[in-house]
Coordinates of C-alpha atoms and ligand atoms in Angstrom, one line a residue:
M18 CA 10.1 -4.4 105.8
A19 CA 10.0 -1.6 108.4
K20 CA 6.6 -0.5 109.4
P21 CA 6.0 3.2 108.4
K22 CA 6.2 5.6 111.3
Y23 CA 3.6 8.0 109.7
K24 CA 0.5 7.6 107.6
L25 CA 1.6 7.2 104.0
E26 CA 0.2 9.7 101.5
T27 CA 0.1 7.0 98.8
I28 CA -2.7 8.4 96.7
P29 CA -1.6 12.0 96.2
V30 CA 2.0 10.9 95.7
W31 CA 1.0 8.3 93.0
D32 CA -1.4 10.9 91.3
A33 CA 1.4 13.5 91.2
L34 CA 4.0 11.1 89.9
E35 CA 1.7 10.1 87.0
K36 CA 1.3 13.7 85.9
D37 CA 4.9 13.4 84.6
D38 CA 6.0 16.9 85.4
E39 CA 9.7 17.9 85.8
C40 CA 9.2 17.7 89.6
F41 CA 6.2 16.0 91.1
L42 CA 7.0 17.4 94.5
C43 CA 6.6 20.9 92.9
A44 CA 3.2 19.7 91.6
L45 CA 2.2 18.6 95.1
M46 CA 3.4 21.9 96.6
K47 CA 1.3 23.8 94.1
E48 CA -1.8 22.0 95.4
A49 CA -0.7 22.6 99.0
E50 CA -0.3 26.3 98.3
Q51 CA -3.7 26.5 96.7
H52 CA -5.2 24.7 99.7
G53 CA -3.5 27.2 102.0
V54 CA -4.9 30.2 100.2
D55 CA -8.4 28.7 100.1
F56 CA -8.1 27.8 103.8
Y57 CA -7.1 31.2 105.0
L58 CA -9.6 33.0 102.9
G59 CA -12.5 30.6 103.6
S60 CA -14.6 30.1 106.7
S61 CA -11.6 29.5 108.9
V62 CA -11.0 33.2 108.9
M63 CA -14.1 33.5 111.3
N64 CA -12.4 31.0 113.7
P65 CA -10.9 33.0 116.6
E66 CA -8.0 30.5 116.9
T67 CA -7.0 31.0 113.3
R68 CA -7.3 34.8 113.6
V69 CA -4.9 34.7 116.6
K70 CA -2.4 32.6 114.6
V71 CA -2.7 35.0 111.6
N72 CA -2.2 38.0 113.8
E73 CA 0.9 36.4 115.3
N74 CA 2.6 35.0 112.2
G75 CA 1.0 36.5 109.1
F76 CA 2.2 35.5 105.7
C77 CA 5.4 36.0 103.7
F78 CA 5.6 38.5 100.8
H79 CA 4.7 35.9 98.2
H80 CA 1.7 34.5 100.0
F81 CA 0.2 37.8 101.2
H82 CA 0.2 38.8 97.5
L83 CA -1.4 35.5 96.5
L84 CA -4.2 36.1 99.1
S85 CA -4.6 39.6 97.6
K86 CA -4.9 38.3 94.1
A87 CA -7.5 35.7 95.1
Q88 CA -10.3 38.4 94.9
K89 CA -11.9 37.5 98.2
A90 CA -12.3 41.0 99.6
Q91 CA -14.3 40.1 102.7
G92 CA -12.0 37.3 104.0
L93 CA -8.8 39.4 103.3
A94 CA -10.3 42.5 104.8
L95 CA -11.0 40.6 108.1
I96 CA -7.4 39.3 108.1
C97 CA -6.0 42.7 107.3
D98 CA -8.1 44.6 109.9
T99 CA -6.7 42.6 112.9
Y100 CA -3.3 42.0 111.4
L101 CA -2.8 45.8 110.9
E102 CA -4.1 46.6 114.4
Q103 CA -1.7 44.0 115.9
S104 CA 1.2 45.4 113.8
R105 CA 0.5 48.9 115.0
E106 CA 0.5 47.8 118.6
K107 CA 3.8 45.9 118.1
L108 CA 5.5 48.7 116.3
K109 CA 4.2 51.5 118.6
K110 CA 7.3 51.8 120.8
S111 CA 9.6 51.7 117.7
F112 CA 7.6 54.4 116.0
Q113 CA 7.8 56.6 119.1
L114 CA 11.5 56.2 119.3
L115 CA 11.9 57.2 115.7
Q116 CA 9.9 60.3 116.4
T117 CA 11.7 61.3 119.5
S118 CA 15.3 60.1 119.3
P119 CA 18.1 62.6 118.9
S120 CA 20.5 62.1 115.9
G121 CA 23.5 59.8 116.3
R122 CA 23.7 56.7 118.4
K123 CA 20.1 56.8 119.8
M124 CA 18.5 57.3 116.3
N125 CA 20.7 54.5 114.9
K126 CA 19.4 52.3 117.7
A127 CA 15.8 53.2 117.0
I128 CA 16.4 52.3 113.3
D129 CA 17.9 49.0 114.3
L130 CA 14.9 48.2 116.5
F131 CA 12.5 49.0 113.7
N132 CA 14.5 46.8 111.3
S133 CA 14.4 43.8 113.6
E134 CA 10.7 44.3 114.4
I135 CA 9.8 44.3 110.7
S136 CA 11.9 41.2 109.9
N137 CA 10.4 39.3 112.9
R138 CA 6.9 40.5 111.8
E139 CA 7.3 38.9 108.4
K140 CA 8.8 35.6 109.5
G141 CA 7.0 32.3 109.9
C142 CA 4.4 32.5 107.1
L143 CA 1.3 30.3 107.9
I144 CA 0.9 29.1 104.3
C145 CA 4.6 28.2 104.0
T146 CA 4.3 26.3 107.3
Q147 CA 1.2 24.4 106.1
M148 CA 3.1 23.5 102.9
Q149 CA 6.2 22.4 104.9
T150 CA 4.0 20.0 107.0
R151 CA 2.7 18.4 103.8
L152 CA 6.1 18.3 102.2
D153 CA 7.5 16.4 105.3
R154 CA 4.7 13.8 104.8
Y155 CA 5.3 13.5 101.0
L156 CA 9.1 13.2 101.5
Y157 CA 8.5 10.4 104.0
T158 CA 6.1 8.7 101.7
I159 CA 8.3 8.9 98.6
I160 CA 11.4 7.6 100.4
Y161 CA 9.5 4.8 102.2
M162 CA 7.6 3.6 99.1
S163 CA 10.7 3.7 96.8
Q164 CA 12.4 1.4 99.2
Y165 CA 9.6 -1.0 100.0
E166 CA 7.1 -0.9 97.1
E167 CA 8.5 -2.2 93.8
P168 CA 5.9 -0.8 91.5
F169 CA 6.6 2.7 92.9
R170 CA 10.3 2.3 92.7
E171 CA 9.9 1.3 89.0
A172 CA 7.7 4.2 88.3
L173 CA 10.1 6.5 90.0
K174 CA 13.0 5.1 87.9
K175 CA 11.1 6.1 84.8
S176 CA 9.9 9.4 86.1
K177 CA 11.3 12.9 85.2
G178 CA 12.9 13.1 88.7
F179 CA 12.8 16.3 90.8
C180 CA 13.8 19.9 90.8
L181 CA 17.2 20.3 92.5
H182 CA 15.7 21.7 95.6
H183 CA 13.3 18.8 96.2
Y184 CA 16.0 16.4 95.3
K185 CA 18.0 18.0 98.1
E186 CA 15.1 17.6 100.5
L187 CA 14.9 13.9 99.6
I188 CA 18.6 13.2 100.2
N189 CA 18.5 15.1 103.5
N190 CA 15.6 13.1 104.8
A191 CA 16.7 9.6 103.6
S192 CA 18.5 8.4 106.7
D193 CA 15.7 9.7 109.0
V194 CA 13.2 7.5 107.2
L195 CA 15.3 4.4 106.4
G196 CA 18.3 4.5 108.7
A197 CA 21.9 5.1 107.6
K198 CA 22.4 2.0 105.5
E199 CA 19.2 1.9 103.5
G200 CA 19.1 5.7 103.4
A201 CA 22.5 5.6 101.5
E202 CA 21.0 3.0 99.1
F203 CA 18.1 5.3 98.4
I204 CA 20.4 8.3 97.9
K205 CA 22.3 6.3 95.3
F206 CA 19.1 5.2 93.5
I207 CA 17.6 8.7 93.5
T208 CA 20.8 10.3 92.4
D209 CA 20.9 8.0 89.3
V210 CA 17.3 9.0 88.5
E211 CA 18.2 12.7 88.9
L212 CA 21.4 12.6 86.9
N213 CA 19.6 10.8 84.0
N214 CA 17.0 13.5 83.9
I215 CA 19.5 16.4 84.1
E216 CA 21.2 14.8 81.1
R217 CA 17.9 14.5 79.2
I218 CA 17.0 18.2 79.9
S219 CA 20.5 19.5 79.0
K220 CA 20.2 17.7 75.6
D221 CA 16.8 19.3 75.1
V222 CA 17.9 22.8 75.9
L223 CA 21.0 22.4 73.8
W224 CA 18.8 21.4 70.8
L225 CA 16.6 24.4 71.4
T226 CA 19.6 26.7 71.1
Q227 CA 20.7 24.9 67.9
K228 CA 17.2 25.2 66.5
Y229 CA 17.6 29.0 66.3
K230 CA 20.5 28.6 63.9
S231 CA 19.5 29.2 60.3
E232 CA 20.7 25.8 59.1
N233 CA 18.3 24.1 61.5
K234 CA 15.3 26.2 60.7
D235 CA 13.4 23.4 59.0
K236 CA 14.4 20.6 61.3
P237 CA 11.9 19.4 63.9
F238 CA 11.8 20.7 67.5
N239 CA 11.6 17.1 68.8
G240 CA 9.5 18.3 71.7
C241 CA 12.1 20.9 72.8
E242 CA 10.0 24.0 72.3
D243 CA 9.6 24.5 76.0
A244 CA 13.0 23.2 77.1
H245 CA 14.1 26.6 78.4
K246 CA 11.1 26.6 80.8
R247 CA 11.6 23.0 81.8
T248 CA 15.2 23.7 82.6
V249 CA 14.2 26.5 84.9
S250 CA 11.7 24.1 86.6
K251 CA 14.4 21.6 87.0
M252 CA 17.0 24.0 88.4
I253 CA 15.0 26.2 90.6
G254 CA 11.6 24.4 90.9
D255 CA 8.2 25.9 90.4
Y256 CA 6.7 25.8 93.9
R257 CA 8.5 25.6 97.2
V258 CA 8.3 26.5 100.8
I259 CA 9.9 29.9 101.4
D260 CA 9.6 30.7 105.1
P261 CA 8.1 28.0 107.4
I262 CA 8.0 28.7 111.2
K263 CA 10.2 25.7 111.9
N264 CA 13.1 27.4 110.2
L265 CA 13.0 30.1 112.9
K266 CA 14.1 27.6 115.5
Ligands
ZN14 ZN1 10.3 20.6 93.0
ZN15 ZN1 4.7 31.9 102.6

């Protein structure tokens, strides 16, 4: 058995697996996201180091709105105050060019500059980055334990599998964790689990469509009342990293 390279996140991974969701990595990402929101609106906002990071990177569209919905006016006001100030400073030159450039090539250049300033400004969300760090550890743990811990492998076999996006993350990380040969074994194993679950959900959603036909009105739902929602969770996932800093590299 290869010794794990990183600390295994055994407890949160087991707890999430036992929740029996359509994707337990989505469940773990939900927790990670909540942790990120609480962290940036909590006492850390008073920490100068955190404020510098927030000013530099900010948050993606989705996470700035989550911070806004959290109803913590003081914390978000502090973030916004310095983030807006820094944004004004960064955009100053660009605004000036938009005010003073003549029409034609120079104005087009000023617009291009503003476009790139804005897209850079909104890249590298700190909450997405925190979520990515946790995701990397969870992926490592799942791949490692499924290869070396039989009870976990058995539980995984009986699980509901993953959303397609987190399945993709698992197959992409397999050989980094286990090497090429064992990585390929893991990919085959997890693909079987995933395909069985896609089959299960496709039957469920098909039955839900049939239930709406008048001849099936009095037949039981067989637990398929929410199959449409579970199909969305399986195809797209419920919680995932949108814009981590590492994707900028
Ligand atoms: Zn997922
Ligand atoms: Zn984000």
